[in-house]
Amino acid sequence: MDDVTLNIYIISRLTHGFYARELSRLGISMAQFPYVMAVIERDGISQEKLSRLLRMGKSTTATVIKELVNKGLITREVDEKDRRNFKLHASPEAVALKPEIEAVVAHCNRLITENISDPEKFCGLLAEVRNNAERELGGKCIEI
């Protein structure tokens, strides 16, 4: 494995572990938090659009949304324009978690960029790497 992909892999594993530990005290998992945040920020988003946004397969999204509905964090309603689709809404409990989730994300970001002279430039470079990966490697969603 070359240095770029090895570093991305290790950063991913370490940040996932950090998020899993910190988010568990909020009652959500590492897998659930991006869904919660996306629905809070995009009220009424369809499950299909949510899958595309998060680059996840439809069955994975359906499973996670079902868990979040059971926890009372997300509600689903049939989309009147396309009855095969569901619109997703964040519950007041989910909205109340947003500042705490954002604090966990900000803390992680501070920790991993601590000795970087220009964190904004670094984030821009990471965005370029992500864009390249999505363009060149992300043709289809992969079920995880």
Short mmCIF file of N, CA and C in Angstrom, two decimals, residues 2-141:
data_model
loop_
_atom_site.label_atom_id
_atom_site.label_comp_id
_atom_site.label_asym_id
_atom_site.label_seq_id
_atom_site.Cartn_x
_atom_site.Cartn_y
_atom_site.Cartn_z
N ASP A 2 0.60 2.19 -0.88
CA ASP A 2 1.45 3.37 -0.89
C ASP A 2 1.07 4.31 0.26
N ASP A 3 1.90 5.31 0.50
CA ASP A 3 1.73 6.19 1.66
C ASP A 3 0.37 6.91 1.69
N VAL A 4 -0.11 7.37 0.55
CA VAL A 4 -1.37 8.12 0.54
C VAL A 4 -2.52 7.24 1.02
N THR A 5 -2.68 6.09 0.39
CA THR A 5 -3.82 5.24 0.76
C THR A 5 -3.65 4.64 2.15
N LEU A 6 -2.43 4.32 2.55
CA LEU A 6 -2.21 3.82 3.91
C LEU A 6 -2.56 4.88 4.94
N ASN A 7 -2.15 6.11 4.70
CA ASN A 7 -2.47 7.20 5.62
C ASN A 7 -3.98 7.45 5.69
N ILE A 8 -4.64 7.44 4.54
CA ILE A 8 -6.10 7.62 4.54
C ILE A 8 -6.77 6.50 5.32
N TYR A 9 -6.31 5.28 5.10
CA TYR A 9 -6.88 4.13 5.81
C TYR A 9 -6.70 4.28 7.32
N ILE A 10 -5.52 4.62 7.77
CA ILE A 10 -5.25 4.73 9.21
C ILE A 10 -6.04 5.90 9.81
N ILE A 11 -6.07 7.04 9.14
CA ILE A 11 -6.86 8.18 9.62
C ILE A 11 -8.33 7.78 9.74
N SER A 12 -8.83 7.10 8.75
CA SER A 12 -10.23 6.66 8.77
C SER A 12 -10.50 5.74 9.96
N ARG A 13 -9.65 4.76 10.16
CA ARG A 13 -9.84 3.83 11.29
C ARG A 13 -9.78 4.56 12.63
N LEU A 14 -8.81 5.44 12.80
CA LEU A 14 -8.67 6.15 14.07
C LEU A 14 -9.82 7.10 14.33
N THR A 15 -10.25 7.84 13.31
CA THR A 15 -11.36 8.76 13.52
C THR A 15 -12.67 8.00 13.74
N HIS A 16 -12.84 6.87 13.07
CA HIS A 16 -14.04 6.05 13.32
C HIS A 16 -14.08 5.59 14.77
N GLY A 17 -12.94 5.16 15.28
CA GLY A 17 -12.87 4.73 16.68
C GLY A 17 -13.18 5.87 17.63
N PHE A 18 -12.64 7.05 17.35
CA PHE A 18 -12.91 8.23 18.17
C PHE A 18 -14.40 8.55 18.16
N TYR A 19 -14.99 8.62 16.95
CA TYR A 19 -16.41 8.92 16.84
C TYR A 19 -17.26 7.86 17.52
N ALA A 20 -16.93 6.60 17.33
CA ALA A 20 -17.71 5.53 17.96
C ALA A 20 -17.73 5.70 19.47
N ARG A 21 -16.58 5.96 20.04
CA ARG A 21 -16.48 6.12 21.50
C ARG A 21 -17.25 7.35 21.98
N GLU A 22 -17.05 8.49 21.32
CA GLU A 22 -17.67 9.74 21.76
C GLU A 22 -19.17 9.78 21.49
N LEU A 23 -19.59 9.24 20.36
CA LEU A 23 -21.01 9.29 20.01
C LEU A 23 -21.84 8.28 20.80
N SER A 24 -21.20 7.22 21.28
CA SER A 24 -21.96 6.21 22.04
C SER A 24 -22.59 6.81 23.28
N ARG A 25 -21.95 7.82 23.87
CA ARG A 25 -22.55 8.44 25.05
C ARG A 25 -23.76 9.29 24.69
N LEU A 26 -23.94 9.60 23.40
CA LEU A 26 -25.13 10.31 22.94
C LEU A 26 -26.23 9.35 22.47
N GLY A 27 -25.90 8.06 22.50
CA GLY A 27 -26.89 7.05 22.10
C GLY A 27 -26.98 6.79 20.62
N ILE A 28 -25.97 7.23 19.87
CA ILE A 28 -25.95 6.94 18.44
C ILE A 28 -24.62 6.32 18.06
N SER A 29 -24.62 5.63 16.95
CA SER A 29 -23.40 4.95 16.49
C SER A 29 -22.69 5.78 15.44
N MET A 30 -21.48 5.37 15.17
CA MET A 30 -20.68 5.98 14.11
C MET A 30 -21.42 5.90 12.78
N ALA A 31 -22.07 4.78 12.54
CA ALA A 31 -22.79 4.59 11.28
C ALA A 31 -24.03 5.48 11.19
N GLN A 32 -24.63 5.79 12.34
CA GLN A 32 -25.88 6.54 12.34
C GLN A 32 -25.68 8.05 12.27
N PHE A 33 -24.57 8.55 12.80
CA PHE A 33 -24.46 10.00 12.94
C PHE A 33 -24.49 10.78 11.63
N PRO A 34 -23.88 10.30 10.52
CA PRO A 34 -23.99 11.10 9.29
C PRO A 34 -25.43 11.19 8.79
N TYR A 35 -26.21 10.13 9.03
CA TYR A 35 -27.61 10.13 8.61
C TYR A 35 -28.40 11.14 9.45
N VAL A 36 -28.18 11.12 10.75
CA VAL A 36 -28.88 12.06 11.64
C VAL A 36 -28.57 13.49 11.21
N MET A 37 -27.30 13.79 11.02
CA MET A 37 -26.92 15.16 10.67
C MET A 37 -27.48 15.56 9.30
N ALA A 38 -27.44 14.66 8.35
CA ALA A 38 -27.94 14.98 7.01
C ALA A 38 -29.45 15.26 7.04
N VAL A 39 -30.19 14.48 7.81
CA VAL A 39 -31.64 14.69 7.88
C VAL A 39 -31.95 15.99 8.64
N ILE A 40 -31.22 16.26 9.70
CA ILE A 40 -31.41 17.53 10.42
C ILE A 40 -31.19 18.70 9.48
N GLU A 41 -30.13 18.63 8.69
CA GLU A 41 -29.75 19.75 7.82
C GLU A 41 -30.55 19.81 6.52
N ARG A 42 -31.26 18.71 6.18
CA ARG A 42 -32.02 18.67 4.92
C ARG A 42 -33.40 18.07 5.19
N ASP A 43 -34.17 18.74 6.01
CA ASP A 43 -35.48 18.24 6.39
C ASP A 43 -36.32 17.88 5.17
N GLY A 44 -36.92 16.70 5.19
CA GLY A 44 -37.75 16.26 4.08
C GLY A 44 -37.00 15.55 2.98
N ILE A 45 -35.70 15.33 3.15
CA ILE A 45 -34.91 14.63 2.12
C ILE A 45 -35.47 13.22 1.94
N SER A 46 -35.42 12.73 0.73
CA SER A 46 -35.87 11.35 0.47
C SER A 46 -34.74 10.38 0.83
N GLN A 47 -35.13 9.13 1.11
CA GLN A 47 -34.11 8.12 1.40
C GLN A 47 -33.18 7.95 0.21
N GLU A 48 -33.73 8.02 -0.99
CA GLU A 48 -32.90 7.86 -2.19
C GLU A 48 -31.85 8.97 -2.29
N LYS A 49 -32.26 10.22 -2.08
CA LYS A 49 -31.31 11.33 -2.13
C LYS A 49 -30.30 11.23 -1.00
N LEU A 50 -30.75 10.78 0.16
CA LEU A 50 -29.85 10.61 1.29
C LEU A 50 -28.77 9.57 0.96
N SER A 51 -29.16 8.48 0.33
CA SER A 51 -28.18 7.46 -0.09
C SER A 51 -27.14 8.04 -1.01
N ARG A 52 -27.59 8.83 -1.98
CA ARG A 52 -26.64 9.45 -2.92
C ARG A 52 -25.73 10.44 -2.21
N LEU A 53 -26.31 11.25 -1.33
CA LEU A 53 -25.54 12.25 -0.60
C LEU A 53 -24.41 11.62 0.22
N LEU A 54 -24.73 10.52 0.90
CA LEU A 54 -23.76 9.87 1.78
C LEU A 54 -22.94 8.79 1.06
N ARG A 55 -23.21 8.59 -0.23
CA ARG A 55 -22.49 7.59 -1.02
C ARG A 55 -22.67 6.19 -0.43
N MET A 56 -23.91 5.90 -0.04
CA MET A 56 -24.22 4.60 0.55
C MET A 56 -25.28 3.91 -0.30
N GLY A 57 -25.30 2.59 -0.23
CA GLY A 57 -26.31 1.82 -0.94
C GLY A 57 -27.68 2.01 -0.31
N LYS A 58 -28.71 1.79 -1.13
CA LYS A 58 -30.08 1.99 -0.65
C LYS A 58 -30.44 1.05 0.50
N SER A 59 -29.97 -0.17 0.45
CA SER A 59 -30.33 -1.11 1.52
C SER A 59 -29.64 -0.73 2.84
N THR A 60 -28.42 -0.23 2.76
CA THR A 60 -27.73 0.25 3.96
C THR A 60 -28.48 1.43 4.55
N THR A 61 -28.87 2.37 3.70
CA THR A 61 -29.63 3.53 4.16
C THR A 61 -30.94 3.09 4.80
N ALA A 62 -31.64 2.16 4.17
CA ALA A 62 -32.91 1.69 4.72
C ALA A 62 -32.72 1.07 6.10
N THR A 63 -31.65 0.31 6.28
CA THR A 63 -31.37 -0.32 7.57
C THR A 63 -31.08 0.72 8.64
N VAL A 64 -30.23 1.68 8.33
CA VAL A 64 -29.88 2.71 9.31
C VAL A 64 -31.09 3.58 9.64
N ILE A 65 -31.87 3.94 8.64
CA ILE A 65 -33.05 4.77 8.88
C ILE A 65 -34.04 4.00 9.76
N LYS A 66 -34.20 2.72 9.53
CA LYS A 66 -35.10 1.93 10.37
C LYS A 66 -34.64 1.97 11.83
N GLU A 67 -33.33 1.85 12.06
CA GLU A 67 -32.79 1.94 13.42
C GLU A 67 -33.10 3.30 14.04
N LEU A 68 -32.92 4.36 13.25
CA LEU A 68 -33.14 5.72 13.76
C LEU A 68 -34.63 6.00 14.01
N VAL A 69 -35.49 5.42 13.19
CA VAL A 69 -36.93 5.53 13.43
C VAL A 69 -37.28 4.82 14.74
N ASN A 70 -36.72 3.63 14.94
CA ASN A 70 -36.98 2.88 16.17
C ASN A 70 -36.48 3.62 17.41
N LYS A 71 -35.41 4.39 17.26
CA LYS A 71 -34.88 5.18 18.38
C LYS A 71 -35.65 6.48 18.59
N GLY A 72 -36.54 6.80 17.66
CA GLY A 72 -37.30 8.04 17.78
C GLY A 72 -36.55 9.27 17.32
N LEU A 73 -35.48 9.08 16.54
CA LEU A 73 -34.69 10.22 16.08
C LEU A 73 -35.10 10.72 14.70
N ILE A 74 -35.70 9.83 13.92
CA ILE A 74 -36.12 10.16 12.56
C ILE A 74 -37.56 9.70 12.38
N THR A 75 -38.33 10.48 11.63
CA THR A 75 -39.66 10.03 11.23
C THR A 75 -39.68 9.93 9.70
N ARG A 76 -40.54 9.04 9.21
CA ARG A 76 -40.69 8.85 7.76
C ARG A 76 -42.13 9.12 7.39
N GLU A 77 -42.31 9.75 6.23
CA GLU A 77 -43.65 9.91 5.68
C GLU A 77 -43.59 9.61 4.20
N VAL A 78 -44.67 9.06 3.68
CA VAL A 78 -44.73 8.75 2.26
C VAL A 78 -44.71 10.05 1.48
N ASP A 79 -43.88 10.08 0.45
CA ASP A 79 -43.79 11.24 -0.43
C ASP A 79 -45.01 11.26 -1.33
N GLU A 80 -45.81 12.30 -1.23
CA GLU A 80 -47.04 12.40 -2.02
C GLU A 80 -46.77 12.44 -3.53
N LYS A 81 -45.61 12.97 -3.93
CA LYS A 81 -45.28 13.06 -5.35
C LYS A 81 -44.83 11.72 -5.91
N ASP A 82 -44.21 10.90 -5.06
CA ASP A 82 -43.73 9.58 -5.47
C ASP A 82 -43.96 8.64 -4.29
N ARG A 83 -45.05 7.93 -4.31
CA ARG A 83 -45.47 7.13 -3.17
C ARG A 83 -44.52 5.96 -2.87
N ARG A 84 -43.56 5.72 -3.76
CA ARG A 84 -42.56 4.68 -3.48
C ARG A 84 -41.46 5.21 -2.58
N ASN A 85 -41.41 6.52 -2.41
CA ASN A 85 -40.34 7.18 -1.65
C ASN A 85 -40.84 7.65 -0.30
N PHE A 86 -39.89 7.83 0.62
CA PHE A 86 -40.19 8.38 1.93
C PHE A 86 -39.47 9.70 2.11
N LYS A 87 -40.15 10.65 2.73
CA LYS A 87 -39.50 11.89 3.18
C LYS A 87 -39.07 11.66 4.62
N LEU A 88 -37.90 12.14 4.96
CA LEU A 88 -37.34 11.93 6.29
C LEU A 88 -37.31 13.25 7.05
N HIS A 89 -37.63 13.16 8.34
CA HIS A 89 -37.63 14.34 9.20
C HIS A 89 -36.93 14.00 10.51
N ALA A 90 -36.21 14.95 11.04
CA ALA A 90 -35.55 14.78 12.33
C ALA A 90 -36.56 15.09 13.44
N SER A 91 -36.53 14.26 14.47
CA SER A 91 -37.38 14.50 15.63
C SER A 91 -36.77 15.62 16.47
N PRO A 92 -37.53 16.19 17.40
CA PRO A 92 -36.95 17.19 18.31
C PRO A 92 -35.76 16.63 19.10
N GLU A 93 -35.80 15.35 19.42
CA GLU A 93 -34.67 14.72 20.13
C GLU A 93 -33.42 14.71 19.28
N ALA A 94 -33.57 14.45 17.99
CA ALA A 94 -32.42 14.47 17.08
C ALA A 94 -31.87 15.89 16.95
N VAL A 95 -32.75 16.85 16.79
CA VAL A 95 -32.33 18.25 16.66
C VAL A 95 -31.57 18.69 17.91
N ALA A 96 -32.02 18.20 19.08
CA ALA A 96 -31.34 18.55 20.33
C ALA A 96 -29.94 17.97 20.40
N LEU A 97 -29.69 16.87 19.68
CA LEU A 97 -28.36 16.26 19.66
C LEU A 97 -27.37 17.00 18.76
N LYS A 98 -27.87 17.80 17.83
CA LYS A 98 -27.01 18.43 16.83
C LYS A 98 -25.82 19.17 17.44
N PRO A 99 -26.02 20.06 18.43
CA PRO A 99 -24.85 20.77 18.98
C PRO A 99 -23.83 19.82 19.61
N GLU A 100 -24.30 18.75 20.23
CA GLU A 100 -23.38 17.80 20.85
C GLU A 100 -22.60 17.02 19.79
N ILE A 101 -23.27 16.65 18.71
CA ILE A 101 -22.59 15.96 17.62
C ILE A 101 -21.56 16.88 16.98
N GLU A 102 -21.97 18.13 16.74
CA GLU A 102 -21.04 19.11 16.15
C GLU A 102 -19.83 19.33 17.05
N ALA A 103 -20.03 19.29 18.36
CA ALA A 103 -18.90 19.46 19.29
C ALA A 103 -17.93 18.29 19.17
N VAL A 104 -18.45 17.07 19.01
CA VAL A 104 -17.60 15.89 18.84
C VAL A 104 -16.79 16.02 17.55
N VAL A 105 -17.46 16.41 16.47
CA VAL A 105 -16.78 16.57 15.18
C VAL A 105 -15.71 17.66 15.27
N ALA A 106 -16.04 18.79 15.88
CA ALA A 106 -15.07 19.89 16.00
C ALA A 106 -13.87 19.46 16.84
N HIS A 107 -14.13 18.72 17.91
CA HIS A 107 -13.04 18.25 18.77
C HIS A 107 -12.11 17.31 17.99
N CYS A 108 -12.68 16.40 17.25
CA CYS A 108 -11.88 15.47 16.43
C CYS A 108 -11.06 16.27 15.41
N ASN A 109 -11.70 17.22 14.74
CA ASN A 109 -10.99 18.03 13.75
C ASN A 109 -9.82 18.79 14.38
N ARG A 110 -10.05 19.35 15.57
CA ARG A 110 -8.96 20.07 16.25
C ARG A 110 -7.81 19.13 16.59
N LEU A 111 -8.15 17.95 17.07
CA LEU A 111 -7.11 17.00 17.45
C LEU A 111 -6.25 16.57 16.27
N ILE A 112 -6.88 16.28 15.15
CA ILE A 112 -6.10 15.74 14.02
C ILE A 112 -5.43 16.81 13.18
N THR A 113 -5.79 18.08 13.40
CA THR A 113 -5.11 19.16 12.65
C THR A 113 -4.27 20.03 13.57
N GLU A 114 -4.00 19.56 14.76
CA GLU A 114 -3.32 20.34 15.79
C GLU A 114 -2.02 20.99 15.33
N ASN A 115 -1.17 20.28 14.67
CA ASN A 115 0.14 20.80 14.28
C ASN A 115 0.22 21.23 12.82
N ILE A 116 -0.92 21.46 12.22
CA ILE A 116 -0.95 21.85 10.82
C ILE A 116 -1.03 23.38 10.76
N SER A 117 -0.11 23.98 10.03
CA SER A 117 -0.01 25.44 10.03
C SER A 117 -1.21 26.12 9.39
N ASP A 118 -1.80 25.51 8.37
CA ASP A 118 -2.94 26.11 7.69
C ASP A 118 -4.04 25.05 7.53
N PRO A 119 -4.83 24.82 8.59
CA PRO A 119 -5.87 23.78 8.53
C PRO A 119 -6.87 23.96 7.39
N GLU A 120 -7.18 25.21 7.05
CA GLU A 120 -8.13 25.43 5.96
C GLU A 120 -7.56 24.98 4.62
N LYS A 121 -6.28 25.25 4.39
CA LYS A 121 -5.64 24.79 3.15
C LYS A 121 -5.60 23.27 3.14
N PHE A 122 -5.27 22.67 4.28
CA PHE A 122 -5.24 21.22 4.41
C PHE A 122 -6.62 20.62 4.06
N CYS A 123 -7.68 21.22 4.60
CA CYS A 123 -9.03 20.74 4.32
C CYS A 123 -9.36 20.87 2.83
N GLY A 124 -8.88 21.93 2.22
CA GLY A 124 -9.07 22.10 0.78
C GLY A 124 -8.38 21.01 -0.02
N LEU A 125 -7.17 20.65 0.40
CA LEU A 125 -6.45 19.57 -0.27
C LEU A 125 -7.18 18.23 -0.08
N LEU A 126 -7.68 18.00 1.13
CA LEU A 126 -8.45 16.78 1.37
C LEU A 126 -9.70 16.73 0.49
N ALA A 127 -10.35 17.87 0.32
CA ALA A 127 -11.53 17.93 -0.54
C ALA A 127 -11.16 17.58 -1.98
N GLU A 128 -9.99 18.03 -2.43
CA GLU A 128 -9.54 17.68 -3.78
C GLU A 128 -9.30 16.18 -3.91
N VAL A 129 -8.69 15.58 -2.88
CA VAL A 129 -8.47 14.13 -2.89
C VAL A 129 -9.81 13.41 -2.92
N ARG A 130 -10.76 13.86 -2.10
CA ARG A 130 -12.09 13.25 -2.09
C ARG A 130 -12.74 13.37 -3.47
N ASN A 131 -12.68 14.57 -4.06
CA ASN A 131 -13.28 14.75 -5.39
C ASN A 131 -12.66 13.81 -6.41
N ASN A 132 -11.34 13.67 -6.37
CA ASN A 132 -10.66 12.73 -7.27
C ASN A 132 -11.14 11.31 -7.04
N ALA A 133 -11.23 10.91 -5.77
CA ALA A 133 -11.67 9.55 -5.44
C ALA A 133 -13.10 9.32 -5.92
N GLU A 134 -13.97 10.29 -5.68
CA GLU A 134 -15.36 10.13 -6.13
C GLU A 134 -15.46 10.04 -7.64
N ARG A 135 -14.69 10.88 -8.32
CA ARG A 135 -14.74 10.89 -9.78
C ARG A 135 -14.14 9.62 -10.37
N GLU A 136 -13.00 9.22 -9.84
CA GLU A 136 -12.26 8.12 -10.46
C GLU A 136 -12.61 6.74 -9.89
N LEU A 137 -13.03 6.69 -8.64
CA LEU A 137 -13.24 5.40 -7.98
C LEU A 137 -14.68 5.13 -7.59
N GLY A 138 -15.51 6.16 -7.57
CA GLY A 138 -16.81 6.02 -6.96
C GLY A 138 -17.96 5.76 -7.87
N GLY A 139 -17.72 5.24 -9.05
CA GLY A 139 -18.78 5.03 -10.03
C GLY A 139 -20.09 4.51 -9.48
N LYS A 140 -20.03 3.53 -8.61
CA LYS A 140 -21.24 2.97 -8.03
C LYS A 140 -21.11 2.92 -6.53
N CYS A 141 -22.23 3.00 -5.85
CA CYS A 141 -22.22 2.81 -4.40
C CYS A 141 -21.87 1.37 -4.10
#
